[in-house]
Amino acid sequence: MPIKNKIIISSALSIVVAIGIIAFNHKKKSNRERPQRLTSMFSSKGVGDRIINLAMHADEVNTNEELAEVSVDISMPFSFDSSVYYKWKLGEGVTLIEGPQSGQLAGISHTQSLKLRIKVKGFSKQINHQVGFEIYGFKNGRKIYGDSIIASDKESTFEDIVQNVEKIKASQ
Amino acid sequence: MKIHYFYTLFFAFLILGAGCSPLKNSQYQEYLSLRYEVPECNQHYTYSSVTSIAGTAKFFKRGVNLITAPELENGVSVIKLKNMTQGDPLVDPLPIKFAEVAVYDNENKIIQCGKTDALGNIKALDTTSNLEIPAKAANFTVRVFSRMNHKLGVNGTKVNVAVKQDIYKNEIYYISAIASSNGIDDTSINLLAYARQTDSMEVEGGAFNILNDIFLTYQYIEANTGLVDTTCLNDKFDVYWKLGFNPVQYDSPDSPPESLDSNSYYDNSKKRLFLTGGKLGNFSFERADHFNDYVAIHEVGHHIENVCGSLLTPGGTHRLITRIDPRLAWSEAWANYLAAHIMFNNINSINPEFTTKMTAAGITNTNWTYFFAAEGFSDSVQNIGSGAGFMFDLKKPGNNPDSWQIGPFSGQPFDKTDGTQFPGEGHFREASITRGMFKLSNVCGAGCILASPISFSTFWSAMSFQPLPVTPVVTSLVGMGLNAAYVFKSSATFFELVKKIVTNNNVTPASWTPYRNFIEPVTSDALDLHSDGRYLISGANTWIPYGTPLITRTGGACTIGTMKILPRSDDPVLTGTNSDQRYSNHFFAIDFLTLTGLDEIHVTFTKNAGTDIEFDLILFSEDYLYYGDYSCPTGADTNGSCSVSYQASRKTDEYMVRSDRRSGSIATKVIRTLSALNPQKRYLLNIRAYTANKSIASTTDYTYQIRDQNGDNICP
């Protein structure tokens, strides 16, 4: 392999590794049991209770007329054998076509993740729309909670710009 | 084959690196270098021959929908407000007051500067004269910015604020219109900032609403603090807001946006305010604060305490359901109080439809007396029904408050107090302090004080860093915003200062009686004061207010009397994370410049009744964070969540400069080598009962004595 090509590959590798290290360090830094900033925040949600892990996925479709499946993987770090209640939240322009918008689950096992699905229209890259999901339960004085959101065109959001701008700044 | 393999590998890396390489991210370039804010348009341009531009600048904002229900009151069913949501935009737009105006020619060059007046009329810089433009037939662009630099009253106080789009480009929002002049007649234009995205993609009404909230807050303060100097407000105040964007992302750029709670916050180190506009483009069901007046003014309240007092909050989670760090409870309550007080006194300038809607709903008391935050909105035209929110009525008694309507704490009361069992616990509860301050300073119907409310200027003096307005002037009496005097702040200190102002430094003690009678009954918010003798039982002090300084050493007894601590089981609401700071902890401020030569502190505990308790001595640094003797064995995750149960933990941390946390039945605890500490700093002595996972009888009662290395008593 020519030296020039080796340099290109190793440069690309270095960037990937460097970004990986930066991301890891930031995550490690924020993994603390204390307020992360001396600022006030005003919220109906206590961060300590957002313990239900949610991972949302959606079909990538190009037009609002196409049907898109939106799903959420629900998992818990420990088993919770009491009822939990969930609700899908549909943003402007998104219409529920299939599946219940809200419901109740008997519990969540920590060994098995659950998947819930709905089918919607209006959730496409044509214009950024969102679907949210919220779930909570209560047992023995402990409330558990989880919420998430998925955007149909995340790259058009300002969160994406901030993430990338800060990533580039950190690498410079 | 070899070449094919190489190119496959090369492109694989290229794709892998796409998210990282600046070369692939030209769309981000415009944000990579900080741009300066466009200079203020504050110059008057003179022309030999002029005409004028007249007209108005107004903004739309979303109003609120009321959720009501009948409730029995003295055996009679009455309609009560139970919650609110954000609803349709107001029918009539509100004036954009005192905002910056710039007029451009067709080459985009500024040809005149002006301002709007109190009614939103476009005027010259003096806000009264006509806005002059050169007398020529041409099109002129008029822009009204979400920025103002406006002098209030005669004391020199200014509103110097800009609402900007983001931290990179520093762009200010504006609305604009073309004024077509024939060079002879005056021209009129009307500019509107909208609240619906169907009317304007950026919903500029949000930026102008934030500006309006800040203006009204500053204006109220300037007009209601008498001769007090409020120029502490004058420095430029930058506010960042963007529709559909959660500013928490700035602070946690590595975190997935989906996992971050949409939130507003004040950055006290940079004195910048971030208001959330939603998340990932959504603001119809996500929390967005551009029309959340209460939240916006609450956050402005933190800025005001920061610049006109001292913001010494440790930050952290506060949920209005449990006793918390008194510093956090105070700072949040001040911000809550300010928001509610400004809205109560300015509701017609903030939401002129509110009173009418309350009347139409059959609610007798139509005042704004609420803590309220909306999440999402409902819109009858856009067919959106995502509006939610949470609120509580500040008029309600502390022993029967409203309860959370949404979220993980639904059904739990907003800081319910038990003034009989737990006198003084209100000083550790954000909602209690908020209610107490509001009810004492506003005549707002049943629940509030009926006459002679404590003035806002009294509260202001007690909060800020200025001398207290007592006669004769006592130079040592300053508001608790003076950092050097009040490193460890709480509402107990605040109300004691309020009492000093009301009684003219105890010259007229009876002046306090009506207020004392208001804050002490069981229906109050348990904001009892130590100086009112509320904690003195049979010559023993059963509670010493947070941050009380230890000031004297004596071979005899302390003049204050015996000191007792009454430990209690940890708050059941958050068992597993909190040590009760009201009951199981006492806190004394220590200044080594006052207690010269102090090298050791010995505290001896004597049991009087109840459960056997082990005690600890901890000396905190000024900026300490308080951990409640529990920890997560696996470490908290990035959301601060603990995936397993919290466990009891008797650890020391970096904020504990000295400690004696030995376990076992030890009657006297000691901390030593205090003379090695920096005497220029203040410290906080925490006498703590170790209560983690322990059931404690409600009769538990210990006496303690604080002594120095020579055996002399150290007294408050």
Coordinates of N, CA, C and O in Angstrom, one line a residue, chain A residues 4-66:
Chain A
K4 N 1.2 7.3 1.0 CA 0.1 8.3 1.0 C -1.2 7.7 1.5 O -1.9 8.3 2.3
N5 N -1.5 6.5 1.0 CA -2.8 5.9 1.4 C -2.8 5.5 2.8 O -3.8 5.6 3.5
K6 N -1.6 5.0 3.3 CA -1.5 4.6 4.7 C -1.8 5.8 5.6 O -2.4 5.7 6.6
I7 N -1.2 7.0 5.2 CA -1.4 8.2 6.0 C -2.9 8.6 6.0 O -3.5 8.9 7.1
I8 N -3.6 8.5 4.9 CA -5.0 8.8 4.9 C -5.8 7.9 5.8 O -6.6 8.4 6.6
I9 N -5.5 6.6 5.7 CA -6.3 5.6 6.6 C -5.9 5.9 8.1 O -6.9 6.0 8.9
S10 N -4.7 6.1 8.4 CA -4.3 6.2 9.8 C -4.9 7.6 10.3 O -5.3 7.7 11.5
S11 N -5.0 8.6 9.4 CA -5.5 9.9 9.9 C -7.0 9.7 10.2 O -7.5 10.2 11.2
A12 N -7.7 9.0 9.3 CA -9.1 8.7 9.5 C -9.3 8.0 10.8 O -10.2 8.3 11.6
L13 N -8.5 7.0 11.0 CA -8.6 6.2 12.2 C -8.3 7.0 13.5 O -9.0 6.9 14.5
S14 N -7.3 7.9 13.4 CA -7.0 8.8 14.5 C -8.2 9.7 14.9 O -8.5 9.8 16.1
I15 N -8.8 10.2 13.9 CA -10.0 11.1 14.2 C -11.1 10.3 14.9 O -11.6 10.7 15.9
V16 N -11.3 9.1 14.3 CA -12.4 8.2 15.0 C -12.0 7.9 16.4 O -12.9 8.1 17.3
V17 N -10.8 7.5 16.6 CA -10.3 7.2 18.0 C -10.4 8.4 18.9 O -10.9 8.3 20.0
A18 N -9.9 9.5 18.4 CA -9.9 10.7 19.2 C -11.3 11.1 19.6 O -11.5 11.5 20.8
I19 N -12.2 11.1 18.7 CA -13.6 11.5 19.0 C -14.1 10.5 20.0 O -14.8 10.9 21.0
G20 N -13.8 9.2 19.8 CA -14.3 8.2 20.8 C -13.8 8.5 22.2 O -14.5 8.4 23.2
I21 N -12.5 8.9 22.3 CA -11.9 9.2 23.6 C -12.6 10.4 24.2 O -13.0 10.4 25.4
I22 N -12.8 11.4 23.4 CA -13.5 12.7 23.9 C -14.9 12.3 24.4 O -15.3 12.7 25.5
A23 N -15.6 11.6 23.6 CA -17.0 11.2 24.0 C -17.0 10.5 25.3 O -17.8 10.7 26.2
F24 N -16.1 9.5 25.4 CA -16.0 8.7 26.7 C -15.7 9.6 27.9 O -16.4 9.4 28.9
N25 N -14.7 10.4 27.7 CA -14.4 11.3 28.8 C -15.5 12.2 29.3 O -15.7 12.4 30.5
H26 N -16.2 12.7 28.3 CA -17.3 13.6 28.7 C -18.4 12.8 29.4 O -18.9 13.3 30.4
K27 N -18.6 11.6 29.0 CA -19.7 10.8 29.6 C -19.2 10.5 31.0 O -20.0 10.6 32.0
K28 N -18.0 10.2 31.2 CA -17.4 9.8 32.5 C -17.5 11.0 33.4 O -17.9 10.9 34.6
K29 N -17.2 12.2 32.9 CA -17.3 13.4 33.7 C -18.7 13.7 34.2 O -18.9 14.2 35.3
S30 N -19.7 13.4 33.3 CA -21.0 13.8 33.8 C -21.7 12.7 34.6 O -22.8 12.9 35.1
N31 N -21.0 11.6 34.8 CA -21.6 10.5 35.5 C -21.3 10.7 37.0 O -20.5 9.9 37.6
R32 N -22.0 11.6 37.6 CA -21.7 11.9 39.0 C -23.0 12.0 39.7 O -24.1 12.3 39.2
E33 N -23.0 11.8 41.0 CA -24.2 11.9 41.8 C -24.3 13.3 42.4 O -24.4 13.4 43.6
R34 N -24.3 14.3 41.6 CA -24.4 15.7 42.2 C -24.9 16.6 41.0 O -24.8 16.2 39.9
P35 N -25.4 17.7 41.4 CA -25.8 18.6 40.4 C -24.7 18.9 39.4 O -23.5 19.2 39.8
Q36 N -25.0 18.9 38.1 CA -23.9 19.1 37.2 C -23.6 20.5 36.9 O -22.6 20.8 36.2
R37 N -24.4 21.4 37.3 CA -24.1 22.8 37.1 C -24.8 23.7 38.2 O -25.8 23.3 38.8
L38 N -24.2 24.8 38.5 CA -24.8 25.6 39.5 C -25.8 26.5 38.9 O -25.7 27.7 38.9
T39 N -26.8 25.9 38.3 CA -27.9 26.7 37.7 C -29.2 26.2 38.2 O -29.3 25.1 38.7
S40 N -30.2 27.0 38.1 CA -31.5 26.5 38.4 C -32.2 25.9 37.3 O -32.1 26.4 36.1
M41 N -33.0 24.8 37.5 CA -33.8 24.3 36.4 C -35.2 24.1 37.0 O -35.4 23.8 38.1
F42 N -36.1 24.3 36.1 CA -37.5 24.3 36.5 C -38.3 23.2 35.7 O -38.4 23.3 34.5
S43 N -38.7 22.2 36.4 CA -39.2 21.0 35.7 C -40.2 20.2 36.5 O -40.2 20.2 37.7
S44 N -41.1 19.6 35.8 CA -42.1 18.8 36.5 C -41.5 17.4 36.7 O -42.1 16.5 37.3
K45 N -40.3 17.1 36.1 CA -39.8 15.8 36.2 C -38.5 15.8 37.1 O -37.7 16.6 36.9
G46 N -38.5 14.9 38.0 CA -37.2 14.7 38.8 C -36.3 13.8 38.1 O -36.7 12.7 37.7
V47 N -35.1 14.2 37.9 CA -34.1 13.4 37.1 C -33.9 12.1 37.7 O -33.7 11.1 37.0
G48 N -33.9 12.0 39.0 CA -33.7 10.7 39.7 C -34.7 9.7 39.5 O -34.5 8.5 39.8
D49 N -35.8 10.0 39.0 CA -36.9 9.0 38.7 C -37.0 8.6 37.3 O -37.8 7.7 37.0
R50 N -36.2 9.1 36.4 CA -36.2 8.7 35.0 C -35.4 7.5 34.8 O -34.3 7.5 34.3
I51 N -35.9 6.4 35.3 CA -35.1 5.2 35.4 C -35.6 4.1 34.4 O -34.9 3.1 34.2
I52 N -36.7 4.3 33.7 CA -37.1 3.4 32.7 C -36.4 3.7 31.4 O -36.5 4.9 30.9
N53 N -35.6 2.8 30.9 CA -34.8 3.1 29.7 C -35.7 2.9 28.4 O -36.3 1.9 28.3
L54 N -35.6 3.9 27.6 CA -36.4 3.8 26.3 C -35.5 4.1 25.1 O -34.6 4.9 25.2
A55 N -35.7 3.3 24.1 CA -35.0 3.5 22.9 C -36.0 3.5 21.8 O -36.7 2.5 21.5
M56 N -36.2 4.6 21.1 CA -37.2 4.7 20.1 C -36.6 4.5 18.7 O -35.5 5.0 18.4
H57 N -37.4 3.9 17.8 CA -36.9 3.7 16.4 C -38.1 4.0 15.5 O -39.3 4.0 16.0
A58 N -37.8 4.3 14.3 CA -38.9 4.6 13.3 C -38.4 4.3 11.9 O -37.2 4.4 11.6
D59 N -39.3 3.8 11.1 CA -39.1 3.6 9.7 C -38.7 5.0 9.1 O -39.3 6.0 9.5
E60 N -37.7 4.9 8.2 CA -37.4 6.2 7.5 C -38.2 6.2 6.2 O -38.1 5.4 5.3
V61 N -39.1 7.1 6.2 CA -40.0 7.3 5.0 C -39.8 8.7 4.4 O -39.5 9.6 5.2
N62 N -40.0 8.9 3.1 CA -39.7 10.2 2.5 C -40.9 11.1 2.4 O -40.7 12.3 2.2
T63 N -42.1 10.5 2.4 CA -43.3 11.4 2.2 C -44.3 11.2 3.3 O -44.3 10.1 3.9
N64 N -45.0 12.2 3.6 CA -46.0 12.2 4.7 C -47.1 11.2 4.4 O -47.9 10.9 5.4
E65 N -47.3 10.8 3.2 CA -48.4 9.9 2.9 C -48.1 8.5 3.2 O -48.9 7.6 3.4
E66 N -46.8 8.2 3.3 CA -46.3 6.8 3.6 C -46.6 6.5 5.1 O -46.5 7.4 6.0

